[in-house]
XYZ file of C-alpha atoms in Angstrom:
559
model
C 0.035 -0.023 -0.118
C 1.088 3.324 -0.850
C 1.829 6.207 2.074
C 0.713 9.735 2.156
C 4.222 11.068 2.954
C 7.717 9.287 2.301
C 8.962 10.748 5.426
C 6.749 8.524 7.809
C 7.142 7.032 11.133
C 6.444 3.581 12.488
C 4.040 4.519 14.842
C 2.942 1.088 15.502
C 6.465 0.296 17.110
C 6.564 2.880 19.410
C 7.040 2.138 22.997
C 5.240 5.213 24.118
C 1.511 4.875 24.170
C 0.379 8.047 25.267
C -2.640 9.595 23.375
C -2.251 10.825 20.274
C -4.634 12.603 17.522
C -5.637 10.031 14.976
C -7.748 10.970 12.052
C -9.981 8.265 10.391
C -10.995 8.837 6.636
C -14.279 7.397 5.880
C -14.192 5.309 2.512
C -15.055 7.193 -0.765
C -17.485 4.356 -2.184
C -19.684 4.838 0.514
C -23.514 4.381 -0.550
C -24.941 7.216 1.340
C -23.789 10.032 3.736
C -25.376 8.335 6.480
C -22.711 5.708 6.254
C -20.671 8.296 7.840
C -22.641 7.490 11.167
C -21.426 4.153 10.985
C -17.835 5.174 11.063
C -18.429 7.304 13.938
C -20.178 4.827 16.158
C -17.643 2.021 15.447
C -14.534 4.272 16.303
C -16.524 5.352 19.705
C -16.864 1.517 20.199
C -13.218 0.800 19.873
C -11.898 3.871 21.387
C -14.206 4.392 23.949
C -14.158 8.021 22.888
C -16.558 9.576 20.663
C -14.777 11.068 17.610
C -15.289 14.729 16.556
C -15.275 16.404 13.076
C -11.941 17.253 11.610
C -12.676 20.996 11.942
C -12.823 20.486 15.609
C -9.763 18.443 15.922
C -6.965 20.908 16.022
C -5.012 18.815 13.676
C -2.008 20.619 11.935
C -2.411 21.503 8.264
C -0.382 18.928 6.909
C -2.044 15.783 8.405
C -5.533 17.321 7.698
C -4.657 18.074 4.139
C -3.747 14.475 3.716
C -6.781 12.935 5.176
C -8.896 15.311 3.194
C -7.333 14.226 0.203
C -7.803 10.592 0.917
C -11.539 10.972 1.941
C -12.106 13.424 -0.817
C -14.077 15.537 1.515
C -13.549 17.201 4.752
C -17.208 15.922 6.156
C -15.736 12.318 5.776
C -13.010 12.856 8.081
C -13.317 11.979 11.926
C -10.693 12.366 14.833
C -10.011 10.823 18.068
C -7.172 10.599 20.926
C -5.789 6.997 20.987
C -3.146 5.242 22.255
C -0.099 4.374 19.947
C -0.709 0.651 21.051
C -3.951 0.760 19.818
C -3.228 1.385 16.088
C -2.431 -2.363 15.072
C -6.019 -3.349 16.747
C -7.928 -0.425 15.013
C -6.209 -1.093 11.702
C -7.455 -4.777 11.980
C -11.137 -3.990 13.008
C -12.088 -0.591 11.429
C -14.674 -1.182 8.559
C -15.865 2.483 7.295
C -12.453 4.102 6.915
C -9.644 3.163 4.694
C -6.878 4.746 6.356
C -5.908 6.057 9.874
C -3.517 9.156 9.777
C -1.927 9.575 13.336
C -0.394 12.848 14.204
C 2.563 13.353 16.694
C 5.450 15.729 17.711
C 7.508 14.014 14.926
C 4.946 14.149 12.058
C 2.076 11.812 10.964
C 1.800 8.419 9.257
C -1.287 6.895 7.335
C -2.033 3.293 7.832
C -4.193 1.547 5.336
C -7.135 -0.472 7.234
C -7.260 -4.244 6.810
C -10.935 -4.427 5.126
C -10.406 -2.056 2.695
C -7.559 -4.302 1.589
C -10.002 -7.348 1.981
C -12.670 -5.443 -0.234
C -9.880 -4.588 -3.086
C -8.685 -7.853 -3.240
C -11.834 -9.114 -5.520
C -10.961 -6.897 -8.170
C -7.245 -7.246 -8.173
C -5.705 -10.373 -7.256
C -2.422 -9.137 -6.007
C -4.132 -6.520 -3.712
C -1.819 -3.725 -4.388
C -4.053 -1.070 -5.152
C -4.402 2.509 -4.012
C -6.753 2.536 -0.938
C -8.474 5.947 -2.097
C -9.606 4.108 -5.240
C -13.247 3.439 -5.683
C -14.366 -0.120 -5.008
C -16.888 -1.676 -6.958
C -19.997 -3.715 -5.455
C -17.611 -6.941 -5.185
C -16.796 -5.223 -1.861
C -19.558 -7.462 -0.456
C -18.406 -10.510 -1.868
C -14.389 -10.494 -0.729
C -12.966 -13.925 0.618
C -15.741 -16.375 1.449
C -18.811 -13.806 1.603
C -19.452 -14.721 -2.156
C -19.709 -18.495 -1.511
C -23.209 -18.905 -2.080
C -26.217 -16.547 -3.620
C -28.261 -15.183 -0.995
C -31.219 -12.468 -1.084
C -30.977 -9.781 1.719
C -27.432 -10.390 2.944
C -25.990 -8.425 5.909
C -23.394 -5.925 4.279
C -19.915 -6.814 5.676
C -19.089 -3.573 6.483
C -22.579 -2.780 8.308
C -21.743 -6.159 10.247
C -18.380 -5.147 11.282
C -18.991 -1.414 12.099
C -22.236 -2.629 14.264
C -20.157 -5.314 16.073
C -17.375 -2.854 16.718
C -20.106 -0.361 18.061
C -21.782 -2.890 20.476
C -19.212 -5.663 20.992
C -15.668 -4.609 21.168
C -14.453 -7.771 22.715
C -15.766 -11.166 23.918
C -18.681 -13.186 21.851
C -21.092 -11.598 19.552
C -24.393 -13.510 18.734
C -26.635 -13.631 15.834
C -30.109 -14.931 16.463
C -31.019 -14.605 12.576
C -27.618 -15.828 11.258
C -28.891 -16.257 7.620
C -25.728 -16.401 5.242
C -23.242 -16.135 8.153
C -21.895 -12.428 7.151
C -21.515 -11.872 10.853
C -19.531 -15.180 11.659
C -17.189 -14.418 8.683
C -16.401 -11.063 10.214
C -16.109 -11.626 13.804
C -13.382 -14.521 12.813
C -11.461 -11.848 10.816
C -11.672 -9.754 13.754
C -10.411 -12.361 16.016
C -13.974 -12.591 18.066
C -16.155 -15.436 18.918
C -19.572 -15.504 17.193
C -22.429 -17.730 17.913
C -25.494 -17.834 15.131
C -28.978 -19.521 15.192
C -31.204 -19.954 11.872
C -34.150 -22.179 11.528
C -33.005 -22.909 7.958
C -30.953 -25.695 7.614
C -29.519 -24.255 4.256
C -28.725 -21.001 6.133
C -26.847 -22.974 8.746
C -24.659 -25.099 6.199
C -23.891 -21.757 4.411
C -22.721 -19.683 7.316
C -20.752 -22.660 8.930
C -19.246 -23.540 5.710
C -18.417 -19.699 4.987
C -16.588 -19.094 8.235
C -14.587 -22.521 8.743
C -13.480 -22.126 4.833
C -11.433 -18.916 6.095
C -8.669 -21.384 7.492
C -8.930 -24.062 5.226
C -5.912 -24.688 2.986
C -6.931 -23.859 -0.635
C -5.564 -27.352 -1.845
C -7.878 -28.880 -0.313
C -10.569 -27.592 -2.124
C -8.559 -27.599 -5.308
C -8.384 -31.219 -5.058
C -12.107 -31.827 -4.282
C -12.684 -29.556 -7.653
C -9.916 -31.788 -9.732
C -11.576 -35.347 -8.524
C -15.366 -34.144 -9.667
C -14.043 -32.725 -12.431
C -12.475 -35.778 -13.674
C -15.892 -37.692 -13.219
C -17.786 -35.154 -15.072
C -15.117 -34.066 -17.855
C -12.851 -36.805 -17.903
C -14.720 -38.916 -20.519
C -16.263 -41.370 -17.891
C -19.610 -42.358 -19.402
C -20.939 -43.158 -16.048
C -24.572 -42.404 -15.925
C -25.041 -41.004 -12.477
C -29.004 -40.497 -13.172
C -29.431 -44.300 -13.318
C -27.111 -44.933 -10.309
C -28.265 -43.056 -7.118
C -25.562 -41.472 -5.182
C -24.761 -42.197 -1.700
C -25.861 -38.450 -0.860
C -28.857 -37.480 0.816
C -31.452 -35.775 -1.137
C -32.766 -35.994 -4.544
C -31.953 -34.610 -8.041
C -35.961 -33.891 -8.975
C -37.077 -29.951 -8.600
C -39.650 -29.781 -6.060
C -43.066 -30.478 -7.240
C -44.686 -27.250 -6.686
C -42.119 -25.662 -9.348
C -43.906 -28.055 -11.956
C -46.642 -25.632 -12.461
C -44.160 -23.005 -13.866
C -41.645 -25.148 -15.519
C -42.151 -27.545 -18.561
C -40.646 -30.549 -18.898
C -37.942 -29.164 -21.668
C -37.060 -26.894 -18.813
C -37.205 -29.001 -15.809
C -35.617 -32.316 -17.556
C -32.269 -31.183 -18.321
C -31.901 -29.226 -14.912
C -32.418 -32.749 -13.091
C -30.436 -34.654 -15.063
C -27.416 -32.531 -14.572
C -28.259 -32.067 -10.946
C -28.256 -36.234 -10.716
C -24.904 -36.244 -12.511
C -22.975 -33.675 -10.332
C -24.661 -34.942 -7.252
C -23.164 -38.500 -8.222
C -19.710 -36.924 -9.033
C -19.370 -35.437 -5.460
C -20.448 -38.642 -3.918
C -17.287 -40.310 -5.117
C -15.199 -37.465 -3.217
C -14.372 -38.383 0.233
C -16.114 -36.935 2.917
C -14.791 -33.659 4.583
C -14.591 -29.944 4.274
C -13.621 -30.281 0.305
C -16.907 -32.143 -0.571
C -18.948 -30.091 1.781
C -17.717 -27.145 -0.515
C -18.618 -29.016 -3.406
C -22.184 -29.430 -2.296
C -22.008 -25.557 -1.337
C -21.051 -24.901 -4.818
C -24.241 -27.244 -6.193
C -26.689 -25.453 -4.019
C -25.202 -22.012 -5.477
C -25.491 -23.419 -9.008
C -29.030 -24.317 -8.329
C -30.336 -21.074 -6.544
C -28.702 -19.207 -9.762
C -30.208 -21.203 -12.042
C -33.658 -21.778 -10.870
C -34.932 -18.316 -9.336
C -38.065 -17.963 -7.574
C -39.680 -14.667 -6.629
C -43.010 -14.548 -4.587
C -45.059 -11.590 -5.714
C -45.339 -10.373 -2.074
C -49.421 -10.394 -2.373
C -49.768 -12.978 0.376
C -50.960 -15.930 -1.736
C -48.652 -18.791 -3.557
C -48.115 -16.863 -6.996
C -44.487 -16.640 -7.863
C -42.499 -16.116 -10.854
C -39.782 -18.341 -11.921
C -36.756 -17.501 -14.176
C -34.544 -20.139 -15.425
C -30.732 -19.095 -16.481
C -29.729 -20.117 -19.832
C -26.334 -21.377 -18.853
C -26.060 -25.083 -18.247
C -25.906 -25.794 -14.289
C -22.744 -27.517 -14.756
C -21.040 -24.625 -16.318
C -22.493 -22.249 -13.409
C -21.190 -24.977 -10.829
C -17.419 -25.071 -12.366
C -17.426 -21.481 -12.558
C -18.256 -20.840 -9.121
C -15.902 -23.562 -7.606
C -13.179 -21.696 -9.581
C -14.477 -18.326 -7.847
C -14.243 -20.158 -4.606
C -10.722 -21.418 -4.950
C -9.346 -18.157 -6.273
C -10.923 -16.363 -3.116
C -9.051 -19.120 -1.292
C -5.694 -18.024 -2.574
C -6.608 -14.474 -2.300
C -6.750 -15.224 1.592
C -3.475 -16.737 1.355
C -2.105 -13.615 -0.357
C -3.872 -11.098 2.109
C -2.482 -13.307 4.950
C 1.011 -13.105 3.839
C 0.902 -9.234 3.560
C -0.336 -9.323 7.034
C -3.971 -8.050 6.169
C -5.392 -11.163 7.881
C -4.261 -12.162 11.077
C -2.898 -15.775 11.269
C -5.026 -16.427 14.471
C -8.713 -16.324 13.658
C -11.684 -16.077 16.071
C -14.490 -18.842 16.273
C -17.551 -18.912 14.570
C -20.393 -21.457 14.943
C -23.844 -21.667 13.741
C -26.722 -23.900 15.051
C -29.996 -24.871 13.880
C -32.609 -22.958 16.273
C -35.290 -20.635 16.776
C -34.628 -16.630 17.642
C -37.744 -17.026 19.701
C -36.271 -19.743 22.193
C -32.521 -19.431 21.837
C -30.232 -22.279 23.192
C -28.055 -19.697 24.938
C -27.322 -19.177 28.531
C -28.841 -16.356 30.460
C -26.592 -13.772 30.273
C -23.679 -15.292 28.425
C -23.521 -13.211 25.309
C -21.585 -9.921 25.161
C -23.022 -8.406 22.447
C -25.777 -8.960 19.389
C -25.747 -7.556 16.085
C -28.656 -8.874 13.852
C -31.208 -8.250 11.400
C -34.431 -9.967 11.465
C -36.928 -10.382 8.722
C -38.966 -7.751 7.371
C -42.625 -6.915 7.827
C -44.723 -9.371 5.721
C -47.638 -6.572 5.125
C -45.432 -4.987 3.298
C -42.586 -7.020 2.005
C -42.240 -9.544 -0.638
C -39.963 -12.030 1.060
C -42.636 -14.012 3.108
C -41.481 -17.470 1.372
C -38.070 -17.937 2.580
C -37.789 -21.739 2.833
C -40.015 -22.101 -0.643
C -37.654 -19.923 -2.381
C -34.781 -22.281 -1.576
C -36.443 -25.306 -2.217
C -34.326 -26.689 -4.926
C -31.173 -26.265 -2.901
C -32.680 -27.763 0.267
C -34.259 -30.730 -1.330
C -31.213 -31.677 -3.674
C -28.742 -31.268 -0.528
C -31.183 -33.430 1.360
C -31.686 -30.768 4.000
C -35.404 -30.870 4.040
C -37.963 -32.875 1.962
C -40.615 -30.513 0.118
C -43.319 -31.546 2.475
C -40.777 -30.711 5.175
C -40.161 -27.440 4.110
C -43.827 -26.437 3.377
C -44.752 -27.320 6.860
C -41.723 -25.685 8.581
C -42.572 -22.213 6.286
C -45.302 -21.549 8.647
C -43.071 -21.230 11.592
C -40.835 -18.776 10.088
C -40.607 -15.160 11.510
C -41.892 -13.128 8.770
C -43.866 -15.855 6.937
C -47.030 -15.340 5.160
C -48.240 -18.696 6.972
C -48.288 -17.429 10.228
C -51.360 -15.761 11.823
C -52.342 -14.585 15.191
C -55.338 -12.774 16.495
C -55.422 -8.996 16.214
C -56.372 -8.574 19.919
C -53.305 -11.068 21.287
C -51.734 -10.028 24.507
C -48.501 -8.004 23.669
C -49.411 -6.301 20.583
C -49.285 -2.506 21.041
C -52.637 -0.633 20.025
C -50.691 0.797 16.969
C -50.266 -2.614 15.454
C -53.586 -3.727 16.360
C -55.297 -0.963 14.462
C -52.753 -1.706 11.680
C -54.198 -5.397 11.407
C -58.010 -3.904 11.638
C -57.661 -1.595 8.922
C -56.073 -4.534 6.667
C -58.503 -7.000 7.599
C -61.434 -5.540 5.424
C -59.262 -4.802 2.087
C -59.249 -7.565 -0.327
C -55.768 -7.357 -1.374
C -54.583 -6.812 2.162
C -56.489 -9.370 3.976
C -54.155 -12.262 3.394
C -51.322 -10.116 5.250
C -53.325 -9.171 8.058
C -53.013 -11.776 10.832
C -49.505 -13.016 9.519
C -48.623 -9.172 10.357
C -49.744 -9.814 13.966
C -47.990 -13.046 14.191
C -44.892 -10.985 13.081
C -44.872 -8.450 15.780
C -45.479 -11.155 18.490
C -42.471 -12.931 17.153
C -40.178 -9.942 17.114
C -41.158 -9.451 20.699
C -40.409 -13.012 21.515
C -37.273 -12.509 19.669
C -36.343 -9.532 21.846
C -37.251 -11.040 25.162
C -34.737 -13.619 24.201
C -32.119 -11.312 23.300
C -32.576 -9.618 26.535
C -32.361 -12.877 28.632
C -28.731 -13.597 27.095
C -27.184 -10.658 27.052
C -24.743 -9.936 29.787
C -26.148 -7.164 32.081
C -25.104 -3.962 30.344
C -24.591 -5.511 26.961
C -25.870 -4.271 23.846
C -27.539 -5.334 20.769
C -27.756 -3.730 17.525
C -31.075 -4.704 15.708
C -31.253 -3.643 11.990
C -34.903 -3.434 10.504
C -36.409 -1.493 7.557
C -36.893 2.227 8.927
C -40.618 2.049 7.762
C -43.132 0.355 5.731
C -45.455 2.367 3.939
C -48.856 1.663 2.145
C -50.191 2.941 -1.289
C -53.451 3.289 -2.637
C -53.948 0.805 -5.346
C -55.129 3.531 -8.033
C -53.456 6.588 -7.299
C -50.000 5.228 -5.925
C -50.755 7.771 -2.826
C -49.145 7.065 0.613
C -52.278 5.806 2.688
C -50.471 4.750 5.668
C -46.870 4.271 7.398
C -45.396 2.275 10.034
C -42.533 3.328 11.646
C -40.597 0.266 12.872
C -38.165 2.010 15.748
C -41.662 3.165 17.153
C -43.379 -0.135 17.118
C -40.116 -1.647 18.624
C -40.120 0.720 21.508
C -43.794 -0.020 22.372
C -43.284 -3.763 22.343
C -40.434 -2.963 24.819
C -42.504 -0.852 26.840
C -45.518 -3.363 27.277
C -45.120 -5.288 30.619
C -46.639 -8.273 28.812
C -43.757 -9.032 26.793
C -40.866 -9.022 29.574
C -38.420 -7.724 27.697
C -35.239 -6.731 29.605
C -34.112 -4.109 27.290
C -34.120 -0.175 26.792
C -33.714 1.514 23.564
C -30.511 3.538 23.658
C -30.523 5.072 20.197
C -32.098 4.545 16.922
C -29.750 5.715 13.642
C -31.462 6.020 10.360
C -29.482 5.056 7.555
C -30.689 5.859 4.196
C -29.900 3.333 1.394
C -30.066 3.346 -2.205
C -32.932 1.435 -3.745
C -31.155 -1.219 -5.526
C -33.806 -3.888 -6.870
C -36.892 -1.771 -8.298
C -38.159 -4.978 -9.712
C -38.568 -6.228 -5.971
C -40.818 -3.047 -5.061
C -42.120 -1.672 -8.353
C -44.882 0.237 -6.511
C -42.493 1.995 -3.973
C -41.979 5.841 -4.947
C -40.478 6.685 -1.374
C -36.881 6.332 -0.266
C -35.356 3.527 1.325
C -33.755 3.386 4.850
C -32.712 0.958 7.594
C -33.017 1.709 11.133
C -30.197 0.242 13.618
C -31.854 0.223 16.814
C -29.190 0.084 19.727
C -30.588 -1.721 22.717
C -28.910 -2.401 26.235
C -29.714 -5.178 28.760
C -30.909 -3.568 32.036
């Protein structure tokens, strides 16, 4: 990495640990200006000191000019007093800043942060890239983050920044682990992470992404070579006629048959059978597990399901033109290159040789298996409100992978769908104990409307489930421990004809009301709400939306 000044000093090696002024430059490729809030929050979490704006810092003109040049804007530079012995940890932990400039009586030096190098590694293999350059959207897919397609992923930067804010040390938990972003980031930061998810595919993805961080690249390379030999080496073994010794089945779930013709379905099922058969010849272990993950990703890419968000079984089906095998091998190659990138980054000391621990288990956020007062901090993002979201069929959307890997049968996943938080198949009476009056009014308003009626009682169930989840967070956090819960800031309802706003649900207000209700027995207090404006990336998902899109980070503390 290039330094700002040729005449620099090795601050990290100094014996004197007295506080010195450090300037933190917020990355140029932030999505919105609200990301600077995350930068300030994580600096405060790691240093114990709320940072100040550059103009209030008293920084010398030289270091201030250098920081502005790196950040591109004085408003994206924060200052805090830090000890020289903190620099190494800050470089390894910070997410939203790309450089830390340390000022002393001897001058200043600029240190590139480790996560900047991780993000840049996806666009340039040798990682020798200027830290100030714009990072493309592959910044969310470095190392093992891109090992599986997954809708509504946690952004790595956000997961890391919020962890730095609420859990600078100890064990961080995620009751809705999903694709395992938090587990990967916790390991890279040297923390312990524990996760829960009700979806067995999410548990598999989370654990493999975390464990692969320390897996030798050759292990995956050898597994790829063996499965490639079986499928491409001229062996005319018809795995479709010889059931492989792996759980699961090659047929697509039956309900997809309503949308897929035999011409579309049969080639996918044949390729799935052959790939599963070839994987079965690879000895069990991490290499074979990653091959199965690659097959799951290929199926999720080949067969894309999108529910209409209308509260009924209607969905659209898209089938990619590329053959399943081509997707499979291309993705395995990417996974292998990411592990090789990891080795280069470790050699360059951007990844510590000593990683933290991460494990995810199958469970329910409403009945966590964790002991009372055992978790130092929680960072999580529960599912969206079914009254407004189109993501109410989580397991059915992943059905091809779940069935092919033998994680659930079609019958099991359809049955389990009704137990998920945010599922359209859940329901509860509008007068349920623990529901705030505002939610009861919302449900009663939805019930008479033909278009909204299917989502009315699932909406009541959703808020009861969120209350149960918050209660469990309060139980398992250590006294004084904090949780950062990320939800959509608000859900807006529109008139079907005029597209005018007719009702708005502000999620932080509802969370506050759930906690205030003594019937819910939630041992938490809302300490802060941070609204983060986000760009609307997927217009197809919410074509009727004309408003902005923002998420709320609700910071809670155990009483």
